Short mmCIF file of C-alpha atoms in Angstrom, two decimals:
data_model
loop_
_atom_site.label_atom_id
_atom_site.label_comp_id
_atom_site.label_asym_id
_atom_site.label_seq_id
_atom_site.Cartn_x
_atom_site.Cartn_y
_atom_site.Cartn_z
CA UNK A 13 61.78 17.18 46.64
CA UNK A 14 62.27 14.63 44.12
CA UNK A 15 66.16 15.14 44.71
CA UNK A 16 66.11 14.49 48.22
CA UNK A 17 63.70 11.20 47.56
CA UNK A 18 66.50 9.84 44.84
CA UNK A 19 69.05 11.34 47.70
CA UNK A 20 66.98 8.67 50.33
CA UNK A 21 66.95 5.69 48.20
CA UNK A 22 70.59 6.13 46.75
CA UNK A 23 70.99 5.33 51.01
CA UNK A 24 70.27 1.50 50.21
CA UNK A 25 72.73 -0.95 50.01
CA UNK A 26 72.15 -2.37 46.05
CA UNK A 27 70.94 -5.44 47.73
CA UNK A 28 68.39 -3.79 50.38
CA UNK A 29 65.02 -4.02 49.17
CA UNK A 30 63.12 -5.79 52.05
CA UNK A 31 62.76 -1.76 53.99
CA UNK A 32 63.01 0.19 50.88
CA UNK A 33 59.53 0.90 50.01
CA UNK A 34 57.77 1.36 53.71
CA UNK A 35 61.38 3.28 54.69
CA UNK A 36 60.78 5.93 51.89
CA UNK A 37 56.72 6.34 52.13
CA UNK A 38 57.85 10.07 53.80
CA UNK A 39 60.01 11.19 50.94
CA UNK A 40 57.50 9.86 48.50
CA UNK A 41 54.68 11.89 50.09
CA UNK A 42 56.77 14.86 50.60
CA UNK A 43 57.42 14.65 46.79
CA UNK A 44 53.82 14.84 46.09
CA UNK A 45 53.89 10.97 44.93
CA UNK A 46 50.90 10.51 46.54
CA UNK A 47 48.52 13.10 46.16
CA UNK A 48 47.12 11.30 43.31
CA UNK A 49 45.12 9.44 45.94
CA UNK A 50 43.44 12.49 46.76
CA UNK A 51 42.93 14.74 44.20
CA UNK A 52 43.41 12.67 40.91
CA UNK A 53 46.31 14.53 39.82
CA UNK A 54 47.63 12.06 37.61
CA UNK A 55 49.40 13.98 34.71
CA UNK A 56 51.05 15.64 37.80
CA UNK A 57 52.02 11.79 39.20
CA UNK A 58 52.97 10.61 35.58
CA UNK A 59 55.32 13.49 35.02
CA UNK A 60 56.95 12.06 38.50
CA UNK A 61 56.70 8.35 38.27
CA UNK A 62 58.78 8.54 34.69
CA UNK A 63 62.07 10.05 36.96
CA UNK A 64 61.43 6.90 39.46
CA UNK A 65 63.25 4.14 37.20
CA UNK A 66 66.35 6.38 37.04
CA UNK A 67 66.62 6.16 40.85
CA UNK A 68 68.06 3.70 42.85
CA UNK A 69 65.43 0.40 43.57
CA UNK A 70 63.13 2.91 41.53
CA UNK A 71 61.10 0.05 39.42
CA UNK A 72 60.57 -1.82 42.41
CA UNK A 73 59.01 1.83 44.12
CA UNK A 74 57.40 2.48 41.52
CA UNK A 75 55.21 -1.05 41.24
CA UNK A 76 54.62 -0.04 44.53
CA UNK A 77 53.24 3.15 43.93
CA UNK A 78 51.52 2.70 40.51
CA UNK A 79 49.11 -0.20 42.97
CA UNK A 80 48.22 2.27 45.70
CA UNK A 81 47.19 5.18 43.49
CA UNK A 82 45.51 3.23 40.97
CA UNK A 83 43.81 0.47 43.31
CA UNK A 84 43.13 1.17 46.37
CA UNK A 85 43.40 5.10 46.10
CA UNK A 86 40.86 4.63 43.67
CA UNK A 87 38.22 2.43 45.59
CA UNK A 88 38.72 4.40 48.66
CA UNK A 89 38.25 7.95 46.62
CA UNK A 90 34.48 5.94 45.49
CA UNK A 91 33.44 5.36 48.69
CA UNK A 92 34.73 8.64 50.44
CA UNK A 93 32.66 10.20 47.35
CA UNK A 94 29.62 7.43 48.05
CA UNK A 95 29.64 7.39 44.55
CA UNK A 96 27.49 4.49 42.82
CA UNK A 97 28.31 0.99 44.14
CA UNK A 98 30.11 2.26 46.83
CA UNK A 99 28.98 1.75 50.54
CA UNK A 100 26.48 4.54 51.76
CA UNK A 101 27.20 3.97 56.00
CA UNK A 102 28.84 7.29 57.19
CA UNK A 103 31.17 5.14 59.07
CA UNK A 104 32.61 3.19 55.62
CA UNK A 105 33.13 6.96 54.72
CA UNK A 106 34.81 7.74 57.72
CA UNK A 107 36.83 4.54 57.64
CA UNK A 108 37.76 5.28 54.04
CA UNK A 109 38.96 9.07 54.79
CA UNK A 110 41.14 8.12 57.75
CA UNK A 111 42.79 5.35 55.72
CA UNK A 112 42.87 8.08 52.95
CA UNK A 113 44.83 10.67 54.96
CA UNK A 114 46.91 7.95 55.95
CA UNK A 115 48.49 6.55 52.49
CA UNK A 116 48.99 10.57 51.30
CA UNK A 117 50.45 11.56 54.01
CA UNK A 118 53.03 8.62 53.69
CA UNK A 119 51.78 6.99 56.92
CA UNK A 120 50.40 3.64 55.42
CA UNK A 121 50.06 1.15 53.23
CA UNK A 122 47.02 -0.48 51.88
CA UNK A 123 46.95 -3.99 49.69
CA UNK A 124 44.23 -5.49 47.37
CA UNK A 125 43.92 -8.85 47.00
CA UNK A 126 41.87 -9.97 43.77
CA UNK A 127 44.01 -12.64 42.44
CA UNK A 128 44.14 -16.31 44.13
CA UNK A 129 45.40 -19.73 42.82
CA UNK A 130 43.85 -20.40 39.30
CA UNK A 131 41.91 -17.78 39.14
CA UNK A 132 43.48 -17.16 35.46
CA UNK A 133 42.34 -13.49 35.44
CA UNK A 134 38.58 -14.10 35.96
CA UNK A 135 35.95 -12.86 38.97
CA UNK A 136 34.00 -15.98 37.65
CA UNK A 137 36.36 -18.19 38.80
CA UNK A 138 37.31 -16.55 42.71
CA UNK A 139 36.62 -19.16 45.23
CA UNK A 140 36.69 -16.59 48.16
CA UNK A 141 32.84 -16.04 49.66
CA UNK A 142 31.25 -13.22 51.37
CA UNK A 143 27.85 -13.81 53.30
CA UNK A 144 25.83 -11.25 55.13
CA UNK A 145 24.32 -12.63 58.41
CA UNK A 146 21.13 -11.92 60.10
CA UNK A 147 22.90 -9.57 62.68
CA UNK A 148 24.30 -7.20 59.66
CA UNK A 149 27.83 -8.40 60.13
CA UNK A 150 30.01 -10.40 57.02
CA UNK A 151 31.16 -13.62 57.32
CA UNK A 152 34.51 -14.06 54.98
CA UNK A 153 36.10 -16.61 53.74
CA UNK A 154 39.26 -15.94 51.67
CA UNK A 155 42.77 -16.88 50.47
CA UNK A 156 43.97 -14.52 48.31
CA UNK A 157 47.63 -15.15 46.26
CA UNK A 158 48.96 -12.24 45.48
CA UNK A 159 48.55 -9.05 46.99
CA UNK A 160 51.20 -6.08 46.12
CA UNK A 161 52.57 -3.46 48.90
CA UNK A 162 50.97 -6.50 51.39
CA UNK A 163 53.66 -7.44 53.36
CA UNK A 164 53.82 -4.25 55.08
CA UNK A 165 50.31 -3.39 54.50
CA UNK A 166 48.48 -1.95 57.65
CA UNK A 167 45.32 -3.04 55.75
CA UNK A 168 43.83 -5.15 52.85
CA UNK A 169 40.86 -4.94 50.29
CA UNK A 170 39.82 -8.15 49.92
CA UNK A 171 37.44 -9.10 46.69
CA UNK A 172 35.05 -12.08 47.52
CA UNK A 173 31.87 -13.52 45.91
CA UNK A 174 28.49 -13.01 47.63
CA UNK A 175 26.72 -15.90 46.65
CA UNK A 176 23.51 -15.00 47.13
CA UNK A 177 23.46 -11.79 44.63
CA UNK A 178 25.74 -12.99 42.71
CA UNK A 179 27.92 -10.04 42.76
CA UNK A 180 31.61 -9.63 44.00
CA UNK A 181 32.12 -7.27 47.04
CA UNK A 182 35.68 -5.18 48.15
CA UNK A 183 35.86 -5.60 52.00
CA UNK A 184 38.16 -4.24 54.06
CA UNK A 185 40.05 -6.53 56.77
CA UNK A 186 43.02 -4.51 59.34
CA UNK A 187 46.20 -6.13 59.97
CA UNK A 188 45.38 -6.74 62.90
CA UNK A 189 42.83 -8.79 62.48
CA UNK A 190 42.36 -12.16 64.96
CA UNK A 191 43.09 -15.19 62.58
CA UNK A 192 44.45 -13.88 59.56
CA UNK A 193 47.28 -15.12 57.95
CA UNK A 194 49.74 -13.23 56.01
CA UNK A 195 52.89 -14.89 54.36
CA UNK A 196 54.95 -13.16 52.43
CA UNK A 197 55.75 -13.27 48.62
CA UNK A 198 59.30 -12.25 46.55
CA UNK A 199 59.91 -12.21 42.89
CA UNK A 200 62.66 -11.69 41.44
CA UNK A 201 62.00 -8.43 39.96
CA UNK A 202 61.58 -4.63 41.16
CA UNK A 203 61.17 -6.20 44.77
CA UNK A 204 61.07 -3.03 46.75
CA UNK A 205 57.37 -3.70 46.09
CA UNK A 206 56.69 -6.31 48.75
CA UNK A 207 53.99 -8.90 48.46
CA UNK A 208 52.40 -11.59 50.29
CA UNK A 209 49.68 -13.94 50.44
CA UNK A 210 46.85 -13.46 52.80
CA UNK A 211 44.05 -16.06 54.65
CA UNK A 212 41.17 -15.80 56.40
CA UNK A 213 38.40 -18.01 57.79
CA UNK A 214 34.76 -17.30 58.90
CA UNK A 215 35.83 -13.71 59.62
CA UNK A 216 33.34 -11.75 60.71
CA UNK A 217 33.30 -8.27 59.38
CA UNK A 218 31.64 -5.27 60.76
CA UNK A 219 28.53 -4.17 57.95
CA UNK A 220 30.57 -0.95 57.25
CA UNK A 221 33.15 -2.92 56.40
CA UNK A 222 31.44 -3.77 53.08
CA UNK A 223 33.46 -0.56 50.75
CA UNK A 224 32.11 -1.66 47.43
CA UNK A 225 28.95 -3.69 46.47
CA UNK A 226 30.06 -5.32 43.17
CA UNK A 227 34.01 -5.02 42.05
CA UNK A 228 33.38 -5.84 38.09
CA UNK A 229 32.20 -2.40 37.60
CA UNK A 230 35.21 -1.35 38.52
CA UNK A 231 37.81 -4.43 37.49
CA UNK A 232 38.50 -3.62 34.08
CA UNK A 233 39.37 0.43 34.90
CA UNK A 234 41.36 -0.15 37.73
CA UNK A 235 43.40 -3.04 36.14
CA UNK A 236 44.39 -0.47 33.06
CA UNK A 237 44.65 2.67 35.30
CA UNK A 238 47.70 0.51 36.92
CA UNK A 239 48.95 -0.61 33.70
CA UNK A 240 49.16 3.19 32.22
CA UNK A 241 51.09 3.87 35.18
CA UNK A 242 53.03 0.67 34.11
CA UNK A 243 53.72 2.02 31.00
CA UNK A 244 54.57 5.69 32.41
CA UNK A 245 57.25 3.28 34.39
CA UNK A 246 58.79 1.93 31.49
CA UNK A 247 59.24 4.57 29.46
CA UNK A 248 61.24 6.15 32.52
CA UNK A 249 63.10 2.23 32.60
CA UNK A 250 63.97 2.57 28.83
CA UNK A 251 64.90 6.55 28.98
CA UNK A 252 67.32 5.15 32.03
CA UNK A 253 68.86 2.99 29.67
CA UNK A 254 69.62 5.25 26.77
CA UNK A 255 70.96 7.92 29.41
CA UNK A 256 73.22 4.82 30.71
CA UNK A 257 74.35 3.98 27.07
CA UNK A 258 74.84 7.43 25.71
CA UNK A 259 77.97 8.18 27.98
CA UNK A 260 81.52 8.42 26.24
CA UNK A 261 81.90 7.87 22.65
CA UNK A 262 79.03 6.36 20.29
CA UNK A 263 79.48 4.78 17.24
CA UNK A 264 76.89 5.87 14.63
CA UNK A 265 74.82 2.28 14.57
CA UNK A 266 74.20 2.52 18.16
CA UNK A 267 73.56 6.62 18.24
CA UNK A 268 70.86 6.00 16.17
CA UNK A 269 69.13 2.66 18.07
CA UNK A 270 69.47 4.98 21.52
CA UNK A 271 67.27 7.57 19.24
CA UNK A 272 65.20 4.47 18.50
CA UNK A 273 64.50 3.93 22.00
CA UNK A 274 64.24 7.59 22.92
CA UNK A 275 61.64 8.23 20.41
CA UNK A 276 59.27 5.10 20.88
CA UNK A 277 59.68 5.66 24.68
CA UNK A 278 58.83 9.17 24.09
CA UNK A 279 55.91 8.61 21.60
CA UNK A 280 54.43 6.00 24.29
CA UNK A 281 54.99 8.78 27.35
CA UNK A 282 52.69 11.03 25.52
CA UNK A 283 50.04 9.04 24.85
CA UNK A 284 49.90 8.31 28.75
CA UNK A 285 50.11 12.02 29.51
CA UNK A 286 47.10 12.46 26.88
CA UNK A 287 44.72 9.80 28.78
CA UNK A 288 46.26 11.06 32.16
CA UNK A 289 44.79 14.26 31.15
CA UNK A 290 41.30 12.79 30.02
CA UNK A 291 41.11 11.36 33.65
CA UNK A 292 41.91 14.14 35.64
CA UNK A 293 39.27 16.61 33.36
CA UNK A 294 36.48 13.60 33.71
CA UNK A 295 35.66 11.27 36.48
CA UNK A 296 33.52 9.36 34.46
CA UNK A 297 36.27 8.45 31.78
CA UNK A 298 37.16 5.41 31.40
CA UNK A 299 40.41 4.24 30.18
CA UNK A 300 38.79 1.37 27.65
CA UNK A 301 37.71 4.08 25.68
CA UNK A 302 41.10 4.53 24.66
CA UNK A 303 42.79 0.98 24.84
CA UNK A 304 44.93 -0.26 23.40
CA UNK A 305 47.27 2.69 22.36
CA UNK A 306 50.64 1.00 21.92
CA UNK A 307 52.15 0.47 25.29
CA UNK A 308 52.19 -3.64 24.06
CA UNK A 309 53.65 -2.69 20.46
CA UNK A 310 56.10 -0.39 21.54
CA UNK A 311 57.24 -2.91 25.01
CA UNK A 312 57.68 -5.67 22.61
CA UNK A 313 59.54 -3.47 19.97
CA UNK A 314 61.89 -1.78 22.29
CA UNK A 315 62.53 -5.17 24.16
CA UNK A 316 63.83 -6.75 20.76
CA UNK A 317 65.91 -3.20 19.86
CA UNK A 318 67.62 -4.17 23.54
CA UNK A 319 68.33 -7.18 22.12
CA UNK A 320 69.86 -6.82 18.81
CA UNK A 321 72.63 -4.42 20.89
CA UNK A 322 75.86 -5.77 20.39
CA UNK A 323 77.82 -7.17 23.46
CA UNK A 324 74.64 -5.75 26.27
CA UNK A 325 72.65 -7.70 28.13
CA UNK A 326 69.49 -5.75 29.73
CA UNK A 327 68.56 -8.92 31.39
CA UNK A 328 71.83 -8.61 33.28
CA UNK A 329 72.47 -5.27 33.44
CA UNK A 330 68.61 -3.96 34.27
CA UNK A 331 67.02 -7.15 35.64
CA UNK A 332 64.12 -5.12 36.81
CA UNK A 333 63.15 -4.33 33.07
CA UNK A 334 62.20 -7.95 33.23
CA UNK A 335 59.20 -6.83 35.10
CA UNK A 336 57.33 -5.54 32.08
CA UNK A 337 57.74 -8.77 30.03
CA UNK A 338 56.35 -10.99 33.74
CA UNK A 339 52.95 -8.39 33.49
CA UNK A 340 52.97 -8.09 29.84
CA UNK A 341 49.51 -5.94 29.25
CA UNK A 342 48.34 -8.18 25.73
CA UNK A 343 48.19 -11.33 28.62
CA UNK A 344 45.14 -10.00 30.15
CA UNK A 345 41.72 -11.01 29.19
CA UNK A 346 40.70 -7.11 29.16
CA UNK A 347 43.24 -6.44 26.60
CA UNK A 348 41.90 -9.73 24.28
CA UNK A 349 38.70 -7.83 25.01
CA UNK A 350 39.35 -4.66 23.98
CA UNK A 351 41.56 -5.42 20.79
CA UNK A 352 38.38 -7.50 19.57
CA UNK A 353 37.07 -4.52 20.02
CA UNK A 354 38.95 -2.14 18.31
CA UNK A 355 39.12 -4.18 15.59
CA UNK A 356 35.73 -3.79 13.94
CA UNK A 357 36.81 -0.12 13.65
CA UNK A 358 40.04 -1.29 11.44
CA UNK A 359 37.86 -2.67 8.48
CA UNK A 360 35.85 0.86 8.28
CA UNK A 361 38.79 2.62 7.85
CA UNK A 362 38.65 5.01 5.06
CA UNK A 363 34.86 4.50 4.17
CA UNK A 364 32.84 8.05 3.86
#
């Protein structure tokens, strides 16, 4: 199946990426791409994803991807399992399942927006509001920056601030929704994965709206559950590359930088099969327990190997590869976080 998805997207024209994504949602769940949003499988997505970059617009499906598993599949799979935080209304549940059965079965598309202007990473500082009202319903106020898959989306998550308990709530808003406003967003990069911006004033929400009572339980996981897939992306991106350069003749210098690139990409792959592995055997585990484990190190050192190549230019001749440098994973406050962290353990080293 994975043939006849490389087979669908080597259809585009190299300049096509506008229909690419929403186009190929049928191959992609046909290639079990998406089960991941069901049944956690994600060794079994991870062993997929890393073909993705070798396919045509692949990065760009792949950012697309590595968001609905990891985000949304993963707040809908908490409140279809009413697990802790998550709404307890049988119809949230219901809601949740039918948009569920929709993304795996390559029907959908569904966008969370966390990120707005100036937000610089932090809940704390989300001006978008969520009030309950007497009657039960949610008023909403929002503008939300940046939300990935959104421009085709047939629905958004939407993280706002309830005032009152001081807490910060997922709701979900449709498409269709009267008043909202969607505009959408391209970069530069891997744009297969189409983005936009999203408004909405004094919405009114139906109660079972309300999926998830307080996101920043759940921030930090989700955030590095998308980056391992990230990472599972690169090392495809870079393994892409050294296929690319190995053709025809090699000199001896640049045999062994392509092993150089091989083996860090390779070293960094396993490492994300390892905590893939960890998530699928426990529901409880959380990623932080393991982070950081190199994906930073190993971007950074295989992004200056790129560079010291003789008469190549990745930027030119992979621009998409820029994507991992524009969401480089040390930039995040979680990161800062957990290397201050980790680093009380470094000074122990070695003591009985």
């Amino acid at each position: 199946m994975m043939k006849e998805l490389r087979d669908k997207l080597s259809s585009f024209p190299p300049g096509e990426f506008r229909s690419v994504y929403k186009s190929t949602l049928p191959d992609i769940a046909k290639a079990g791409l998406l089960n991941a949003l069901k049944d956690g499988g994600f060794r079994s997505f991870h062993e997929k994803l890393i073909l993705i970059p070798s396919f045509p617009h692949g990065i760009g499906v792949g950012v697309g991807l590595m968001a609905q598993t990891n985000v949304a599949g993963k707040i809908l799979k908490l409140v279809i399992g009413s697990e802790e935080g998550a709404s307890i209304r049988e119809e949230a549940k219901s809601l949740a399942l039918e948009l569920q059965d929709r993304l795996v079965n390559g029907l959908g598309i569904l966008g969370l927006g966390v990120s707005e202007p100036g937000w610089m990473g932090k809940l704390t500082n989300l001006k978008s509001t969520a009030k309950v009202l007497p009657s039960g319903e949610i008023e909403l106020n929002f503008h939300k920056g940046f939300v990935t898959n959104g421009a085709d989306a047939e629905g958004y998550l939407v993280v706002a601030k309830e005032e009152e308990l001081n807490r910060f709530g997922v709701f979900f808003i449709p498409r269709d929704f009267p008043g909202l406003k969607i505009e959408e967003v391209y970069l530069d990069v891997a744009r297969e994965a189409t983005h936009c911006k999203i408004t909405g004033e004094n919405f009114k929400l139906p109660s079972h709206y309300h999926f998830i009572e307080d996101y920043t339980k759940l921030g930090a996981d989700i955030h590095l559950s998308e980056m391992l897939s990230a990472a599972v992306l690169f090392c495809g991106a870079i393994r892409k590359i050294v296929s690319d350069l190995s053709q025809g003749s090699e000199s001896r210098e640049r045999f062994s930088v392509l092993g150089k690139l091989w083996d860090l990409s390779g070293l960094l792959y396993g490492k994300c099969l390892e905590i893939s592995d960890k998530k699928d055997k426990d529901p409880t585990y959380k990623i932080e327990e393991d982070h950081p484990y190199g994906y930073e190190a190993i971007l950074d050192e295989c992004i200056s190997i790129l560079e010291s190549i003789p008469n190549f230019d990745y930027k030119k001749e992979y621009p998409d590869l820029r994507l991992f440098c524009t969401i480089h994973p040390a930039r995040s406050p979680v990161y800062i976080k957990n290397r201050l962290k980790q680093s009380k353990s470094w000074r122990k080293f070695g003591t009985l």
